[in-house]
Every structure is written in structure tokens, then in C-alpha cells.
PDB file of C-alpha atoms in Angstrom:
ATOM      1  CA  UNK A 758     -10.523 -17.972  19.958  1.00  0.00           C
ATOM      2  CA  UNK A 759     -11.615 -18.703  16.391  1.00  0.00           C
ATOM      3  CA  UNK A 760     -13.569 -15.822  14.870  1.00  0.00           C
ATOM      4  CA  UNK A 761     -14.243 -17.205  11.387  1.00  0.00           C
ATOM      5  CA  UNK A 762     -14.798 -20.885  11.400  1.00  0.00           C
ATOM      6  CA  UNK A 763     -15.026 -22.932   8.320  1.00  0.00           C
ATOM      7  CA  UNK A 764     -16.249 -26.557   7.905  1.00  0.00           C
ATOM      8  CA  UNK A 765     -15.131 -28.840   6.801  1.00  0.00           C
ATOM      9  CA  UNK A 766     -11.497 -27.957   6.420  1.00  0.00           C
ATOM     10  CA  UNK A 767     -11.197 -30.721   3.631  1.00  0.00           C
ATOM     11  CA  UNK A 768     -14.081 -31.812   1.254  1.00  0.00           C
ATOM     12  CA  UNK A 769     -13.719 -34.446  -1.518  1.00  0.00           C
ATOM     13  CA  UNK A 770     -16.808 -34.639  -3.731  1.00  0.00           C
ATOM     14  CA  UNK A 771     -17.269 -36.385  -7.166  1.00  0.00           C
ATOM     15  CA  UNK A 772     -17.786 -34.710 -10.225  1.00  0.00           C
ATOM     16  CA  UNK A 773     -21.221 -33.409 -10.512  1.00  0.00           C
ATOM     17  CA  UNK A 774     -22.347 -34.157  -6.799  1.00  0.00           C
ATOM     18  CA  UNK A 775     -23.518 -31.237  -5.085  1.00  0.00           C
ATOM     19  CA  UNK A 776     -21.595 -29.891  -2.178  1.00  0.00           C
ATOM     20  CA  UNK A 777     -22.017 -27.357   0.569  1.00  0.00           C
ATOM     21  CA  UNK A 778     -19.276 -25.583   2.437  1.00  0.00           C
ATOM     22  CA  UNK A 779     -19.806 -23.732   5.710  1.00  0.00           C
ATOM     23  CA  UNK A 780     -18.734 -20.461   7.413  1.00  0.00           C
ATOM     24  CA  UNK A 781     -19.615 -19.213  10.830  1.00  0.00           C
ATOM     25  CA  UNK A 782     -18.364 -16.172  12.658  1.00  0.00           C
ATOM     26  CA  UNK A 783     -18.274 -14.840  16.123  1.00  0.00           C
ATOM     27  CA  UNK A 784     -17.402 -11.215  15.363  1.00  0.00           C
ATOM     28  CA  UNK A 785     -21.111 -10.025  14.692  1.00  0.00           C
ATOM     29  CA  UNK A 786     -19.883  -8.628  11.547  1.00  0.00           C
ATOM     30  CA  UNK A 787     -22.307  -7.131   8.773  1.00  0.00           C
ATOM     31  CA  UNK A 788     -20.458  -8.366   5.833  1.00  0.00           C
ATOM     32  CA  UNK A 789     -19.541 -11.909   4.861  1.00  0.00           C
ATOM     33  CA  UNK A 790     -17.486 -12.827   1.783  1.00  0.00           C
ATOM     34  CA  UNK A 791     -16.832 -16.061  -0.282  1.00  0.00           C
ATOM     35  CA  UNK A 792     -13.542 -16.255  -2.207  1.00  0.00           C
ATOM     36  CA  UNK A 793     -12.049 -18.973  -4.439  1.00  0.00           C
ATOM     37  CA  UNK A 794      -8.361 -19.322  -4.306  1.00  0.00           C
ATOM     38  CA  UNK A 795      -6.369 -21.478  -6.837  1.00  0.00           C
ATOM     39  CA  UNK A 796      -2.798 -22.785  -6.415  1.00  0.00           C
ATOM     40  CA  UNK A 797      -0.297 -19.910  -6.501  1.00  0.00           C
ATOM     41  CA  UNK A 798      -3.034 -17.127  -6.961  1.00  0.00           C
ATOM     42  CA  UNK A 799      -4.748 -14.435  -4.998  1.00  0.00           C
ATOM     43  CA  UNK A 800      -8.122 -14.951  -3.672  1.00  0.00           C
ATOM     44  CA  UNK A 801     -11.090 -14.320  -6.041  1.00  0.00           C
ATOM     45  CA  UNK A 802     -14.222 -12.861  -4.722  1.00  0.00           C
ATOM     46  CA  UNK A 803     -17.445 -14.986  -5.591  1.00  0.00           C
ATOM     47  CA  UNK A 804     -20.131 -13.039  -3.673  1.00  0.00           C
ATOM     48  CA  UNK A 805     -20.626 -11.233  -0.409  1.00  0.00           C
ATOM     49  CA  UNK A 806     -23.556 -10.489   1.882  1.00  0.00           C
ATOM     50  CA  UNK A 807     -24.212  -7.273   3.402  1.00  0.00           C
ATOM     51  CA  UNK A 808     -26.574  -8.287   6.261  1.00  0.00           C
ATOM     52  CA  UNK A 809     -29.116 -10.108   4.157  1.00  0.00           C
ATOM     53  CA  UNK A 810     -28.377  -8.210   0.843  1.00  0.00           C
ATOM     54  CA  UNK A 811     -26.536 -10.461  -1.736  1.00  0.00           C
ATOM     55  CA  UNK A 812     -24.158  -9.298  -4.127  1.00  0.00           C
ATOM     56  CA  UNK A 813     -23.051 -11.691  -6.900  1.00  0.00           C
ATOM     57  CA  UNK A 814     -19.731 -10.926  -8.935  1.00  0.00           C
ATOM     58  CA  UNK A 815     -20.263 -10.779 -12.625  1.00  0.00           C
ATOM     59  CA  UNK A 816     -17.972 -13.572 -13.494  1.00  0.00           C
ATOM     60  CA  UNK A 817     -19.318 -15.984 -10.802  1.00  0.00           C
ATOM     61  CA  UNK A 818     -20.520 -19.094 -12.312  1.00  0.00           C
ATOM     62  CA  UNK A 819     -24.197 -19.957 -11.842  1.00  0.00           C
ATOM     63  CA  UNK A 820     -23.016 -23.318 -10.356  1.00  0.00           C
ATOM     64  CA  UNK A 821     -22.138 -21.310  -7.289  1.00  0.00           C
ATOM     65  CA  UNK A 822     -24.893 -20.199  -4.850  1.00  0.00           C
ATOM     66  CA  UNK A 823     -25.040 -18.658  -1.372  1.00  0.00           C
ATOM     67  CA  UNK A 824     -27.227 -18.747   1.710  1.00  0.00           C
ATOM     68  CA  UNK A 825     -27.052 -16.514   4.645  1.00  0.00           C
ATOM     69  CA  UNK A 826     -29.856 -17.663   7.063  1.00  0.00           C
ATOM     70  CA  UNK A 827     -28.586 -15.283   9.946  1.00  0.00           C
ATOM     71  CA  UNK A 828     -25.839 -13.007  10.853  1.00  0.00           C
ATOM     72  CA  UNK A 829     -23.552 -15.848  12.204  1.00  0.00           C
ATOM     73  CA  UNK A 830     -23.710 -18.403   9.220  1.00  0.00           C
ATOM     74  CA  UNK A 831     -23.098 -18.472   5.344  1.00  0.00           C
ATOM     75  CA  UNK A 832     -23.143 -21.419   3.159  1.00  0.00           C
ATOM     76  CA  UNK A 833     -21.614 -21.933  -0.386  1.00  0.00           C
ATOM     77  CA  UNK A 834     -23.410 -24.504  -2.468  1.00  0.00           C
ATOM     78  CA  UNK A 835     -21.756 -25.873  -5.531  1.00  0.00           C
ATOM     79  CA  UNK A 836     -24.434 -27.355  -7.359  1.00  0.00           C
ATOM     80  CA  UNK A 837     -22.574 -29.512 -10.054  1.00  0.00           C
ATOM     81  CA  UNK A 838     -18.859 -29.274  -9.271  1.00  0.00           C
ATOM     82  CA  UNK A 839     -16.496 -29.666 -12.159  1.00  0.00           C
ATOM     83  CA  UNK A 840     -12.880 -30.504 -12.016  1.00  0.00           C
ATOM     84  CA  UNK A 841     -12.034 -26.744 -12.346  1.00  0.00           C
ATOM     85  CA  UNK A 842     -13.791 -26.028  -9.123  1.00  0.00           C
ATOM     86  CA  UNK A 843     -11.305 -27.846  -7.179  1.00  0.00           C
ATOM     87  CA  UNK A 844      -9.537 -24.824  -5.042  1.00  0.00           C
ATOM     88  CA  UNK A 845      -9.315 -23.487  -1.603  1.00  0.00           C
ATOM     89  CA  UNK A 846     -12.566 -21.759  -0.628  1.00  0.00           C
ATOM     90  CA  UNK A 847     -12.180 -18.804   1.806  1.00  0.00           C
ATOM     91  CA  UNK A 848     -14.851 -17.049   3.881  1.00  0.00           C
ATOM     92  CA  UNK A 849     -14.038 -13.773   5.291  1.00  0.00           C
ATOM     93  CA  UNK A 850     -16.147 -11.015   7.356  1.00  0.00           C
ATOM     94  CA  UNK A 851     -15.832  -7.328   8.062  1.00  0.00           C
ATOM     95  CA  UNK A 852     -17.629  -4.927  10.076  1.00  0.00           C
ATOM     96  CA  UNK A 853     -18.292  -2.666   6.920  1.00  0.00           C
ATOM     97  CA  UNK A 854     -16.958  -2.577   3.371  1.00  0.00           C
ATOM     98  CA  UNK A 855     -14.384   0.017   4.581  1.00  0.00           C
ATOM     99  CA  UNK A 856     -12.872  -2.321   7.394  1.00  0.00           C
ATOM    100  CA  UNK A 857     -10.556  -5.011   7.633  1.00  0.00           C
ATOM    101  CA  UNK A 858     -11.733  -8.572   6.180  1.00  0.00           C
ATOM    102  CA  UNK A 859     -10.789 -11.511   8.595  1.00  0.00           C
ATOM    103  CA  UNK A 860     -10.412 -14.970   6.886  1.00  0.00           C
ATOM    104  CA  UNK A 861     -11.241 -18.191   8.063  1.00  0.00           C
ATOM    105  CA  UNK A 862      -8.825 -21.077   7.690  1.00  0.00           C
ATOM    106  CA  UNK A 863     -10.447 -22.172   4.318  1.00  0.00           C
ATOM    107  CA  UNK A 864     -11.954 -25.424   2.952  1.00  0.00           C
ATOM    108  CA  UNK A 865      -9.903 -27.264   0.573  1.00  0.00           C
ATOM    109  CA  UNK A 866     -12.241 -28.817  -2.113  1.00  0.00           C
ATOM    110  CA  UNK A 867     -11.007 -31.876  -4.138  1.00  0.00           C
ATOM    111  CA  UNK A 868     -13.233 -33.036  -7.219  1.00  0.00           C
ATOM    112  CA  UNK A 869     -12.750 -36.536  -8.282  1.00  0.00           C
TER     113      UNK A 869
ATOM    114  CA  UNK B 751      -5.710  -6.342 -14.903  1.00  0.00           C
ATOM    115  CA  UNK B 752      -5.039  -6.283 -11.255  1.00  0.00           C
ATOM    116  CA  UNK B 753      -4.794  -2.881  -9.648  1.00  0.00           C
ATOM    117  CA  UNK B 754      -2.406  -4.005  -6.941  1.00  0.00           C
ATOM    118  CA  UNK B 755       0.646  -5.905  -7.534  1.00  0.00           C
ATOM    119  CA  UNK B 756       3.916  -6.976  -6.031  1.00  0.00           C
ATOM    120  CA  UNK B 757       7.153  -6.359  -7.529  1.00  0.00           C
ATOM    121  CA  UNK B 758       8.759  -9.756  -6.888  1.00  0.00           C
ATOM    122  CA  UNK B 759       6.966 -13.093  -6.950  1.00  0.00           C
ATOM    123  CA  UNK B 760       9.767 -14.565  -4.515  1.00  0.00           C
ATOM    124  CA  UNK B 761      11.934 -13.543  -1.863  1.00  0.00           C
ATOM    125  CA  UNK B 762      14.498 -15.508  -0.105  1.00  0.00           C
ATOM    126  CA  UNK B 763      15.861 -14.144   3.335  1.00  0.00           C
ATOM    127  CA  UNK B 764      18.490 -15.145   5.816  1.00  0.00           C
ATOM    128  CA  UNK B 765      17.090 -15.692   9.432  1.00  0.00           C
ATOM    129  CA  UNK B 766      17.589 -12.768  11.211  1.00  0.00           C
ATOM    130  CA  UNK B 767      17.797 -10.304   8.378  1.00  0.00           C
ATOM    131  CA  UNK B 768      15.199  -7.579   7.614  1.00  0.00           C
ATOM    132  CA  UNK B 769      12.731  -8.422   4.723  1.00  0.00           C
ATOM    133  CA  UNK B 770      11.092  -5.811   2.651  1.00  0.00           C
ATOM    134  CA  UNK B 771       8.055  -6.843   0.444  1.00  0.00           C
ATOM    135  CA  UNK B 772       6.969  -4.262  -2.137  1.00  0.00           C
ATOM    136  CA  UNK B 773       3.487  -3.665  -3.800  1.00  0.00           C
ATOM    137  CA  UNK B 774       2.436  -0.954  -6.399  1.00  0.00           C
ATOM    138  CA  UNK B 775      -1.095   0.054  -6.821  1.00  0.00           C
ATOM    139  CA  UNK B 776      -2.741   2.214  -9.604  1.00  0.00           C
ATOM    140  CA  UNK B 777      -5.874   3.535  -8.190  1.00  0.00           C
ATOM    141  CA  UNK B 778      -4.993   6.875  -6.527  1.00  0.00           C
ATOM    142  CA  UNK B 779      -8.389   7.046  -5.037  1.00  0.00           C
ATOM    143  CA  UNK B 780      -7.810   3.970  -2.865  1.00  0.00           C
ATOM    144  CA  UNK B 781      -7.796   4.933   0.765  1.00  0.00           C
ATOM    145  CA  UNK B 782      -6.985   1.635   2.717  1.00  0.00           C
ATOM    146  CA  UNK B 783      -4.221  -1.006   2.420  1.00  0.00           C
ATOM    147  CA  UNK B 784      -3.854  -4.215   4.118  1.00  0.00           C
ATOM    148  CA  UNK B 785      -1.032  -6.674   4.278  1.00  0.00           C
ATOM    149  CA  UNK B 786      -2.028 -10.396   4.726  1.00  0.00           C
ATOM    150  CA  UNK B 787       0.161 -13.342   5.638  1.00  0.00           C
ATOM    151  CA  UNK B 788      -0.877 -16.635   4.275  1.00  0.00           C
ATOM    152  CA  UNK B 789       0.898 -19.962   5.197  1.00  0.00           C
ATOM    153  CA  UNK B 790       0.655 -23.084   3.298  1.00  0.00           C
ATOM    154  CA  UNK B 791      -2.841 -24.794   3.452  1.00  0.00           C
ATOM    155  CA  UNK B 792      -4.278 -21.867   5.721  1.00  0.00           C
ATOM    156  CA  UNK B 793      -6.410 -18.659   5.207  1.00  0.00           C
ATOM    157  CA  UNK B 794      -4.810 -15.226   4.858  1.00  0.00           C
ATOM    158  CA  UNK B 795      -4.009 -13.725   8.084  1.00  0.00           C
ATOM    159  CA  UNK B 796      -4.192 -10.117   8.596  1.00  0.00           C
ATOM    160  CA  UNK B 797      -0.837  -8.527   9.528  1.00  0.00           C
ATOM    161  CA  UNK B 798      -1.135  -4.817   9.469  1.00  0.00           C
ATOM    162  CA  UNK B 799      -3.090  -2.113   7.761  1.00  0.00           C
ATOM    163  CA  UNK B 800      -2.855   1.488   6.797  1.00  0.00           C
ATOM    164  CA  UNK B 801      -4.985   4.421   5.839  1.00  0.00           C
ATOM    165  CA  UNK B 802      -4.235   6.784   2.973  1.00  0.00           C
ATOM    166  CA  UNK B 803      -3.813   9.729   5.632  1.00  0.00           C
ATOM    167  CA  UNK B 804      -0.833   8.046   7.107  1.00  0.00           C
ATOM    168  CA  UNK B 805       2.347   7.270   5.629  1.00  0.00           C
ATOM    169  CA  UNK B 806       3.922   4.779   8.169  1.00  0.00           C
ATOM    170  CA  UNK B 807       2.592   2.386  10.575  1.00  0.00           C
ATOM    171  CA  UNK B 808       4.413  -0.018  13.021  1.00  0.00           C
ATOM    172  CA  UNK B 809       3.444  -3.096  14.557  1.00  0.00           C
ATOM    173  CA  UNK B 810       5.312  -5.927  16.339  1.00  0.00           C
ATOM    174  CA  UNK B 811       8.344  -6.649  14.022  1.00  0.00           C
ATOM    175  CA  UNK B 812       6.335  -5.210  10.970  1.00  0.00           C
ATOM    176  CA  UNK B 813       6.262  -1.753   9.476  1.00  0.00           C
ATOM    177  CA  UNK B 814       4.000  -0.677   6.532  1.00  0.00           C
ATOM    178  CA  UNK B 815       4.935   2.369   4.567  1.00  0.00           C
ATOM    179  CA  UNK B 816       2.811   4.110   1.883  1.00  0.00           C
ATOM    180  CA  UNK B 817       4.075   6.472  -0.763  1.00  0.00           C
ATOM    181  CA  UNK B 818       0.867   7.948  -2.393  1.00  0.00           C
ATOM    182  CA  UNK B 819       3.039  10.068  -4.666  1.00  0.00           C
ATOM    183  CA  UNK B 820       4.527   6.935  -6.531  1.00  0.00           C
ATOM    184  CA  UNK B 821       1.627   4.480  -5.456  1.00  0.00           C
ATOM    185  CA  UNK B 822       3.786   2.210  -3.682  1.00  0.00           C
ATOM    186  CA  UNK B 823       3.282   0.128  -0.521  1.00  0.00           C
ATOM    187  CA  UNK B 824       5.814  -1.858   1.379  1.00  0.00           C
ATOM    188  CA  UNK B 825       5.878  -4.401   4.344  1.00  0.00           C
ATOM    189  CA  UNK B 826       9.006  -4.590   6.305  1.00  0.00           C
ATOM    190  CA  UNK B 827       9.749  -7.341   8.717  1.00  0.00           C
ATOM    191  CA  UNK B 828      12.336  -6.993  11.079  1.00  0.00           C
ATOM    192  CA  UNK B 829      14.628 -10.135  12.251  1.00  0.00           C
ATOM    193  CA  UNK B 830      12.952 -12.445   9.858  1.00  0.00           C
ATOM    194  CA  UNK B 831      12.293 -15.754  11.431  1.00  0.00           C
ATOM    195  CA  UNK B 832      11.525 -19.212   9.972  1.00  0.00           C
ATOM    196  CA  UNK B 833       7.855 -18.802  11.092  1.00  0.00           C
ATOM    197  CA  UNK B 834       7.749 -15.789   8.577  1.00  0.00           C
ATOM    198  CA  UNK B 835       8.096 -18.157   5.702  1.00  0.00           C
ATOM    199  CA  UNK B 836       4.730 -17.775   3.766  1.00  0.00           C
ATOM    200  CA  UNK B 837       3.044 -15.829   0.864  1.00  0.00           C
ATOM    201  CA  UNK B 838       2.499 -12.299   1.397  1.00  0.00           C
ATOM    202  CA  UNK B 839      -0.416 -10.400  -0.168  1.00  0.00           C
ATOM    203  CA  UNK B 840      -1.160  -6.678  -0.236  1.00  0.00           C
ATOM    204  CA  UNK B 841      -4.705  -5.844  -0.780  1.00  0.00           C
ATOM    205  CA  UNK B 842      -6.126  -2.234  -1.696  1.00  0.00           C
ATOM    206  CA  UNK B 843      -9.826  -1.279  -0.598  1.00  0.00           C
ATOM    207  CA  UNK B 844     -10.902   0.164  -3.955  1.00  0.00           C
ATOM    208  CA  UNK B 845     -13.692   2.879  -3.425  1.00  0.00           C
ATOM    209  CA  UNK B 846     -14.322   2.714  -7.298  1.00  0.00           C
ATOM    210  CA  UNK B 847     -15.235  -0.909  -7.143  1.00  0.00           C
ATOM    211  CA  UNK B 848     -17.564  -0.873  -4.267  1.00  0.00           C
ATOM    212  CA  UNK B 849     -14.683  -1.088  -1.713  1.00  0.00           C
ATOM    213  CA  UNK B 850     -13.945  -4.559  -2.657  1.00  0.00           C
ATOM    214  CA  UNK B 851     -10.477  -5.746  -1.832  1.00  0.00           C
ATOM    215  CA  UNK B 852      -8.161  -5.950  -4.913  1.00  0.00           C
ATOM    216  CA  UNK B 853      -5.238  -8.269  -4.039  1.00  0.00           C
ATOM    217  CA  UNK B 854      -1.778  -8.304  -5.441  1.00  0.00           C
ATOM    218  CA  UNK B 855      -0.331 -11.565  -6.926  1.00  0.00           C
ATOM    219  CA  UNK B 856       1.511 -12.219  -3.615  1.00  0.00           C
ATOM    220  CA  UNK B 857       5.167 -12.798  -2.588  1.00  0.00           C
ATOM    221  CA  UNK B 858       6.679 -16.016  -1.594  1.00  0.00           C
ATOM    222  CA  UNK B 859       8.949 -15.457   1.184  1.00  0.00           C
ATOM    223  CA  UNK B 860      11.608 -18.131   2.278  1.00  0.00           C
ATOM    224  CA  UNK B 861      13.616 -17.829   5.362  1.00  0.00           C
ATOM    225  CA  UNK B 862      16.977 -19.675   5.086  1.00  0.00           C
ATOM    226  CA  UNK B 863      18.537 -20.896   8.329  1.00  0.00           C
TER     227      UNK B 863
END
């Protein structure tokens, strides 16, 4: 029944060691989003794809990249994780920009 | 600053009582609002939404009220249960910001047995 799936649920990496987080969806939605959420805060949008069109938020660090090889999958690459990148990373999808966003369970990233 | 915010960061409710969570928004052009529930260690879960052409919408045990005059949104939970303990976020779909969601700061609801 899972509609937005994120893997892994927990990821531990070392300072500076690249890491990739995965998101997949069974909803066939056009839009996929990546959010970062730190403790006790609201989700913060990093970037989104509408189909293959990529949109980066102005304040998203260059350290964060994303790939969307097909409709179902989207990846978040953190090239050189710093201690400040430890957070919950949330993937969401929506049919269009004006429709409901549905979130995955998140990946909790720990940076040692 | 954020365009959507919640009035209280925490709410403690007796089991069985009704809960009311409030949210204010500042963009009068916003036309779509969503309430999410986020349990510890999980992603936000859609609860209910409302579009600006409505002022009330009901779901199962939840009701969302929209007052466009004062730009206020509320979530009412009837007969609050222990499983309702979570952080609740309101979110505003902002047409002046390319329809990106603007989240409020969140209200932590704790249900007392």
C-alpha cells in the first residue's frame, strides 16, 4: 500500500563521505520534492522536479544534488556531508503544483 | 519570515476531549490549505485539506475551518485519542511563490490519559 517509499530509513555516514538517498512512488505523480527537516522544525524545501524539469531553491547548498531518472524514482545526493546536514530527509510527490503533496516516511541521516 | 504560523507550539489535551489547533496565514492570495500530522520519526501524514472557496470541511473526527476575512485556519479533532499525539503542521499553497508549500512552525499535541 505504500505510495511514497524512501530507502534507507536510517543512514549513517562519515563526515565528507558521499551519500545517496532514494525515493520511489507508485502514484505516477508528475512532481517530486525533497525536503530537509531538522529537529522541532518544519520541513524545508531543497528542490523539486516537475517531470524532468529541475528547480533548485535559492538557498539549497551546492553540496546537495538530485537526480530523477524516471517518473517513479528520485535521488538525493549529498556530496560531502557535514555535521550540519544531519537531519530527516523527506520525499514528497504531487500530481501538480496545486494538488496535495504526499510524503514518504523519511530517511534519518546521521553524520559522524 | 514564514507566511503560515501556528498560535501555540504545544497543546495538552485530556483523552476524549476535543482539540483545536490554530494557524494564521498572511498571504490573502493563498487558495489551498493542508493539515499534516507528523508522529515521531515518521513523515508528515495528510489529514485534511480545504480550498479557499470553502469555509468548512469535515473528515473522520476532524474538521478544518477557514476564515479568509482574518486569514485564520483551524483543525478540530473530536474525541481526542492517544494516537492523536503528534506534531501538527498547517501548510499553505502559495501562488505568489510558485505554489510551493509554506509550512507553519507546528503544534505538538500531547494527549493525557
